[in-house]
Coordinates of C-alpha atoms in Angstrom, one line a residue:
M1 CA 298.6 -56.5 10.8
I2 CA 301.1 -59.3 9.9
A3 CA 298.3 -61.8 10.0
Y4 CA 296.2 -59.7 7.7
I5 CA 299.0 -59.4 5.2
I6 CA 299.5 -63.2 5.3
R7 CA 295.8 -63.8 4.6
R8 CA 295.8 -61.3 1.8
F9 CA 298.7 -63.0 0.1
L10 CA 297.1 -66.3 0.5
L11 CA 293.9 -64.9 -1.2
I12 CA 295.9 -63.8 -4.2
V13 CA 296.1 -67.4 -5.4
P14 CA 292.4 -68.1 -5.7
T15 CA 291.6 -64.7 -6.9
L16 CA 294.2 -65.0 -9.7
F17 CA 292.7 -68.5 -10.5
G18 CA 289.2 -67.1 -10.8
I19 CA 290.4 -64.2 -13.0
M20 CA 292.2 -66.7 -15.3
V21 CA 289.2 -69.0 -15.4
I22 CA 286.8 -66.2 -16.5
N23 CA 289.2 -64.8 -19.1
F24 CA 290.0 -68.3 -20.6
A25 CA 286.3 -68.9 -20.9
I26 CA 285.6 -65.7 -22.6
I27 CA 288.5 -66.2 -25.1
Q28 CA 286.9 -69.6 -26.0
F29 CA 283.8 -67.7 -27.5
A30 CA 285.9 -65.1 -29.4
P31 CA 285.8 -65.6 -33.2
G32 CA 288.8 -65.8 -35.3
G33 CA 291.4 -67.7 -33.3
P34 CA 295.2 -68.0 -34.0
V35 CA 294.5 -70.9 -36.5
E36 CA 292.1 -68.8 -38.5
Q37 CA 294.4 -65.8 -38.4
L38 CA 297.3 -67.8 -39.8
I39 CA 295.0 -69.4 -42.5
A40 CA 294.0 -65.9 -43.5
Q41 CA 297.7 -64.8 -43.7
I42 CA 298.5 -68.0 -45.9
T43 CA 295.6 -67.4 -48.2
G44 CA 296.2 -63.7 -48.5
T45 CA 292.9 -62.6 -47.0
D46 CA 294.3 -61.2 -43.8
V47 CA 294.1 -57.5 -43.1
A48 CA 296.3 -56.6 -40.1
A49 CA 294.4 -54.1 -37.9
T50 CA 297.6 -53.1 -36.1
A51 CA 299.2 -52.2 -39.5
R52 CA 297.2 -49.0 -39.3
I53 CA 298.8 -47.8 -36.1
G54 CA 302.4 -48.4 -37.2
G55 CA 305.5 -48.8 -35.0
T56 CA 308.4 -51.1 -34.5
T57 CA 306.4 -53.7 -32.8
T58 CA 304.0 -54.1 -35.7
G59 CA 306.9 -54.3 -38.0
D60 CA 308.6 -57.0 -36.0
A61 CA 305.3 -58.9 -35.9
A62 CA 304.8 -58.5 -39.7
S63 CA 308.3 -59.8 -40.4
S64 CA 307.7 -62.9 -38.1
A65 CA 304.3 -63.5 -39.8
Q66 CA 305.9 -63.3 -43.2
A67 CA 308.5 -65.9 -42.1
R68 CA 305.7 -68.1 -40.9
R69 CA 303.8 -67.6 -44.2
S70 CA 306.9 -68.6 -46.1
T71 CA 307.6 -71.8 -44.1
L72 CA 303.9 -72.9 -43.9
G73 CA 303.4 -71.8 -47.5
E74 CA 306.1 -74.3 -48.6
T75 CA 304.6 -77.0 -46.4
S76 CA 301.1 -76.4 -47.8
A77 CA 302.1 -75.7 -51.4
G78 CA 300.9 -79.0 -52.6
R79 CA 297.8 -79.0 -50.5
Y80 CA 296.1 -75.7 -51.3
R81 CA 293.6 -76.1 -54.3
G82 CA 292.3 -72.6 -55.1
S83 CA 288.6 -72.3 -54.0
Q84 CA 288.7 -75.7 -52.5
G85 CA 290.6 -74.3 -49.6
L86 CA 293.3 -76.0 -47.4
D87 CA 293.8 -79.7 -46.9
P88 CA 291.9 -80.7 -43.7
Q89 CA 295.0 -82.6 -42.4
F90 CA 297.0 -79.4 -42.7
I91 CA 294.3 -77.6 -40.6
K92 CA 294.7 -80.4 -38.0
D93 CA 298.5 -80.0 -38.0
L94 CA 298.0 -76.2 -37.4
E95 CA 295.6 -77.0 -34.4
K96 CA 298.1 -79.4 -33.0
R97 CA 301.0 -76.9 -33.4
Y98 CA 298.9 -74.3 -31.3
G99 CA 297.5 -76.8 -28.9
F100 CA 293.9 -76.6 -30.0
D101 CA 293.8 -80.4 -30.7
K102 CA 293.1 -80.8 -26.9
P103 CA 289.9 -80.0 -25.0
A104 CA 289.6 -76.5 -23.3
H105 CA 289.9 -77.8 -19.8
E106 CA 293.2 -79.7 -20.6
R107 CA 294.7 -76.6 -22.2
F108 CA 293.6 -74.5 -19.3
F109 CA 295.2 -76.7 -16.6
K110 CA 298.3 -77.2 -18.7
M111 CA 298.7 -73.4 -18.9
L112 CA 298.3 -73.2 -15.0
A113 CA 301.0 -75.8 -14.5
D114 CA 303.3 -73.9 -16.8
Y115 CA 302.7 -70.7 -14.9
L116 CA 303.5 -72.4 -11.6
Q117 CA 307.0 -73.2 -13.3
F118 CA 307.1 -69.4 -14.4
D119 CA 306.8 -70.7 -18.0
F120 CA 304.5 -68.3 -19.9
G121 CA 304.9 -69.9 -23.3
E122 CA 306.0 -68.6 -26.5
S123 CA 304.1 -66.0 -28.7
F124 CA 302.1 -67.6 -31.6
F125 CA 303.2 -64.8 -34.1
R126 CA 306.4 -63.3 -32.8
D127 CA 308.6 -66.4 -32.2
R128 CA 309.7 -65.1 -28.9
R129 CA 309.1 -66.1 -25.2
V130 CA 306.3 -64.2 -23.8
V131 CA 308.2 -63.3 -20.6
D132 CA 311.0 -61.8 -22.7
L133 CA 308.4 -59.6 -24.5
V134 CA 306.7 -58.5 -21.2
L135 CA 310.1 -57.7 -19.6
E136 CA 311.1 -55.8 -22.7
K137 CA 307.9 -53.6 -22.8
M138 CA 307.8 -53.2 -19.0
P139 CA 310.0 -50.2 -18.6
V140 CA 307.8 -48.0 -20.9
S141 CA 304.6 -48.8 -19.1
I142 CA 306.2 -48.4 -15.7
S143 CA 307.7 -45.1 -16.6
L144 CA 304.4 -43.8 -17.9
G145 CA 302.3 -45.2 -15.1
L146 CA 304.6 -44.4 -12.1
W147 CA 305.6 -40.9 -13.1
S148 CA 302.2 -39.9 -14.2
T149 CA 300.5 -41.2 -11.1
L150 CA 303.1 -39.6 -8.9
I151 CA 302.7 -36.2 -10.4
I152 CA 299.0 -36.4 -10.5
Y153 CA 298.8 -37.2 -6.8
L154 CA 301.4 -34.4 -6.0
I155 CA 299.2 -31.9 -7.8
C156 CA 295.8 -33.2 -6.8
I157 CA 296.1 -33.5 -3.1
P158 CA 297.6 -30.0 -2.4
L159 CA 295.2 -28.4 -4.9
G160 CA 292.2 -30.2 -3.6
V161 CA 293.1 -29.2 0.0
A162 CA 293.6 -25.5 -1.1
K163 CA 290.2 -25.6 -3.0
A164 CA 288.4 -27.0 0.1
V165 CA 289.8 -24.3 2.4
R166 CA 289.0 -21.5 -0.1
D167 CA 285.6 -23.0 -1.1
G168 CA 283.5 -20.5 -3.2
Q169 CA 286.4 -17.9 -3.3
G170 CA 288.1 -16.7 -6.5
F171 CA 290.9 -19.3 -6.3
D172 CA 288.3 -22.1 -6.1
I173 CA 286.4 -20.8 -9.0
W174 CA 289.2 -20.3 -11.6
T175 CA 291.1 -23.4 -10.6
S176 CA 287.8 -25.4 -11.1
A177 CA 287.5 -23.8 -14.6
L178 CA 291.1 -25.0 -15.4
V179 CA 290.3 -28.4 -13.9
V180 CA 287.2 -28.8 -16.1
F181 CA 289.0 -27.6 -19.2
G182 CA 291.8 -30.1 -18.7
N183 CA 289.3 -32.9 -18.0
A184 CA 287.5 -32.1 -21.3
I185 CA 290.4 -32.6 -23.5
P186 CA 291.3 -36.3 -24.2
A187 CA 294.9 -37.2 -23.4
F188 CA 295.5 -38.2 -27.0
I189 CA 294.3 -35.0 -28.4
F190 CA 296.5 -33.0 -26.0
A191 CA 299.4 -35.3 -27.0
I192 CA 298.9 -34.3 -30.7
F193 CA 298.8 -30.7 -29.7
L194 CA 302.1 -31.1 -27.8
I195 CA 303.7 -32.8 -30.8
V196 CA 302.6 -30.0 -33.2
L197 CA 303.8 -27.3 -30.7
F198 CA 306.9 -28.7 -29.2
A199 CA 308.1 -31.9 -31.1
G200 CA 308.8 -30.3 -34.6
G201 CA 305.3 -30.4 -35.8
S202 CA 304.8 -26.9 -36.9
Y203 CA 306.6 -24.7 -34.3
F204 CA 309.3 -25.7 -31.9
D205 CA 311.5 -28.8 -32.1
W206 CA 312.5 -29.0 -28.4
F207 CA 311.5 -32.7 -27.6
P208 CA 312.1 -36.1 -29.3
L209 CA 309.1 -37.8 -30.9
R210 CA 310.1 -41.4 -30.6
G211 CA 311.3 -43.9 -28.0
L212 CA 312.3 -43.9 -24.5
T213 CA 315.9 -43.0 -24.9
S214 CA 318.2 -41.6 -27.6
A215 CA 320.3 -43.8 -29.8
N216 CA 323.5 -42.9 -28.1
W217 CA 322.1 -43.4 -24.6
A218 CA 324.8 -46.0 -23.7
E219 CA 327.5 -43.6 -24.4
L220 CA 326.1 -40.9 -22.1
S221 CA 327.1 -40.2 -18.4
L222 CA 324.9 -41.0 -15.5
I223 CA 323.5 -37.5 -15.4
G224 CA 323.2 -37.5 -19.2
K225 CA 321.3 -40.7 -19.2
I226 CA 318.8 -39.4 -16.6
A227 CA 318.4 -36.1 -18.4
D228 CA 317.9 -37.9 -21.8
Y229 CA 315.3 -40.2 -20.2
F230 CA 313.1 -37.5 -18.7
W231 CA 313.6 -35.4 -22.0
H232 CA 311.9 -38.3 -23.9
M233 CA 309.2 -38.8 -21.1
A234 CA 308.3 -35.1 -20.7
L235 CA 305.6 -34.8 -23.4
P236 CA 304.0 -38.3 -22.9
I237 CA 303.7 -37.8 -19.2
L238 CA 302.4 -34.2 -19.6
A239 CA 299.7 -35.6 -22.0
L240 CA 298.6 -38.2 -19.4
V241 CA 298.7 -35.8 -16.4
I242 CA 296.7 -33.0 -18.0
G243 CA 293.5 -35.1 -18.3
G244 CA 294.1 -37.3 -15.3
F245 CA 294.1 -35.0 -12.3
A246 CA 290.5 -33.5 -12.6
S247 CA 288.5 -36.2 -11.0
L248 CA 291.1 -36.8 -8.1
T249 CA 291.3 -33.1 -7.4
M250 CA 287.5 -32.8 -7.0
L251 CA 287.4 -35.9 -4.9
T252 CA 290.1 -34.6 -2.6
K253 CA 288.3 -31.3 -2.2
N254 CA 284.9 -32.9 -1.6
S255 CA 286.3 -35.3 0.9
F256 CA 288.0 -32.5 2.8
L257 CA 284.8 -30.3 2.7
E258 CA 282.9 -33.1 4.2
E259 CA 285.2 -33.6 7.1
I260 CA 285.7 -29.8 7.7
N261 CA 282.0 -29.5 8.3
K262 CA 281.8 -32.2 11.0
Q263 CA 281.4 -31.6 14.6
Y264 CA 284.9 -32.7 15.7
V265 CA 286.4 -30.0 13.6
T266 CA 284.2 -27.4 15.3
T267 CA 285.3 -28.9 18.7
A268 CA 289.0 -28.7 17.8
R269 CA 288.7 -25.1 16.6
A270 CA 286.8 -24.2 19.9
K271 CA 289.7 -25.6 22.0
G272 CA 292.0 -23.0 20.4
L273 CA 294.0 -25.2 17.9
S274 CA 295.4 -23.5 15.0
E275 CA 293.8 -23.9 11.6
K276 CA 296.9 -25.8 10.3
R277 CA 296.7 -28.1 13.2
V278 CA 293.0 -28.8 12.7
L279 CA 293.4 -29.3 9.0
Y280 CA 296.6 -31.6 9.0
G281 CA 296.4 -33.0 12.5
H282 CA 292.7 -34.1 12.3
V283 CA 291.0 -33.7 9.0
F284 CA 293.8 -34.8 6.7
R285 CA 294.0 -38.5 7.9
N286 CA 290.3 -38.9 7.7
A287 CA 289.8 -37.2 4.3
M288 CA 292.7 -39.0 2.8
L289 CA 291.2 -42.4 3.1
I290 CA 288.9 -42.1 0.1
V291 CA 291.7 -40.5 -2.0
I292 CA 294.1 -43.5 -1.0
A293 CA 291.3 -45.9 -2.0
G294 CA 291.4 -44.7 -5.6
F295 CA 295.2 -45.1 -6.0
P296 CA 295.1 -48.7 -7.5
A297 CA 292.5 -47.7 -10.1
V298 CA 294.4 -44.6 -11.0
L299 CA 297.7 -46.4 -11.4
I300 CA 296.3 -49.4 -13.2
G301 CA 294.3 -47.3 -15.5
I302 CA 297.3 -45.3 -16.6
L303 CA 299.6 -48.2 -16.6
F304 CA 297.8 -50.6 -18.8
T305 CA 294.8 -48.8 -20.5
G306 CA 295.1 -45.1 -20.5
A307 CA 298.5 -45.1 -22.0
L308 CA 297.7 -47.1 -25.1
L309 CA 297.1 -44.2 -27.5
I310 CA 299.9 -42.3 -25.9
E311 CA 302.3 -45.2 -26.7
V312 CA 301.1 -45.1 -30.3
I313 CA 301.3 -41.4 -30.7
F314 CA 304.9 -41.2 -29.2
S315 CA 306.0 -44.5 -30.7
L316 CA 306.6 -46.0 -27.2
D317 CA 306.5 -49.7 -27.2
G318 CA 304.9 -50.7 -24.0
L319 CA 302.6 -53.2 -22.5
G320 CA 299.5 -51.4 -23.5
L321 CA 300.3 -51.7 -27.2
L322 CA 301.5 -55.3 -26.7
G323 CA 298.3 -56.4 -25.1
F324 CA 296.2 -54.5 -27.7
E325 CA 298.1 -56.2 -30.6
A326 CA 297.8 -59.6 -28.9
V327 CA 294.0 -59.3 -28.7
I328 CA 293.7 -58.2 -32.2
N329 CA 296.0 -60.9 -33.5
R330 CA 294.6 -63.6 -31.1
D331 CA 298.0 -64.2 -29.7
Y332 CA 296.7 -66.1 -26.7
P333 CA 300.0 -66.6 -24.8
I334 CA 300.6 -63.0 -24.6
V335 CA 296.9 -62.2 -23.8
F336 CA 296.8 -64.6 -20.8
A337 CA 300.3 -63.6 -19.6
T338 CA 299.5 -59.8 -19.7
V339 CA 296.1 -60.5 -17.9
F340 CA 298.0 -62.5 -15.3
F341 CA 300.7 -59.8 -14.8
F342 CA 298.0 -56.9 -14.7
S343 CA 295.8 -58.8 -12.2
L344 CA 298.9 -59.8 -10.0
I345 CA 300.1 -56.1 -9.9
G346 CA 296.5 -54.9 -9.1
L347 CA 296.1 -57.3 -6.3
V348 CA 299.5 -56.4 -4.8
I349 CA 298.7 -52.6 -5.2
G350 CA 295.4 -53.2 -3.3
L351 CA 297.4 -54.7 -0.5
I352 CA 299.7 -51.7 -0.4
R353 CA 296.7 -49.5 -0.4
D354 CA 295.3 -51.2 2.8
I355 CA 298.6 -50.9 4.5
T356 CA 298.7 -47.2 3.7
Y357 CA 295.3 -46.9 5.4
V358 CA 296.9 -47.9 8.6
F359 CA 299.8 -45.5 8.0
V360 CA 297.6 -42.7 7.4
D361 CA 295.1 -43.4 10.2
P362 CA 296.5 -45.7 13.0
R363 CA 293.0 -46.1 14.4
I364 CA 292.2 -48.5 11.6
S365 CA 292.8 -52.2 12.1
F366 CA 292.3 -55.1 9.8
E367 CA 292.9 -57.6 12.5
G368 CA 290.0 -59.9 13.4
Q369 CA 288.0 -59.0 16.4
N370 CA 286.6 -61.7 18.9

């Protein structure tokens, strides 16, 4: 097993390289790069897409962009000639400033060399180091992804097992109706419903509507800090969980049903083993393999993509919103850094999944066979 883990860690390097190559190549064909974005801001023809979704991040970005417009406007004041556009030399200066005066392959290998030194560059439009931005947004995304995934699995596995044991009975039927109903409601719609009902929308004002912690969080005791944190996270996590457990519940149920109907289960029962021993001593470790296989997809999906609208609705400044704004604004250092972080975390979680396979079923071995 140790040799397999070492091999997987060694494979992470070429895999990350391939992912970065593909994403870098795609970005080269995307219209409206950072130079065009800044020119649009200088000439007053820019319409910020992220301005429509609001939030502290967009405000900070707007302030930074305004400062850049002021500075560059002074630089180019004598060069802009109305309909004649900007001076070509000024355009070249902008390209040099952002590194676009060099060929694509040189920019790519320079980026890789910087990454090897843990230098992820500086944001084009935020005037901050990318690593500082990522670390600042990480607690929100980790909170949403970790707690939502944990709660989903704690609900889905017992519920799926109970549905498989009671297949076709009343419990299975009405829980299936609830699962389908929850799956039919998008997370952001349920989030709005929770705000209207519990966050001062129209009825109760029990939960906060903004941020990860309260303004006086630093003054609270340890118990107070923990309570305040979960008080803020309650509604966002509930919104993610409601629509996220349907597929995993049905997957768990179907996986257990498939194993329950196999011959080895009949043999175990014929030997006089209790139903509990049969279910958790034999069926569980076989049926759980397919459930564990979906763990990376569930976590990554909630961590970086599924939480985007939840972050916007609850004014949570996380990685999902950061990556979205970076793509819209063509802030390439943030785009590539977030892709790098997301890919690395996904690969490490995949390795953890394989190790969990062995923990669940010791009969599985990833060691090479002669």
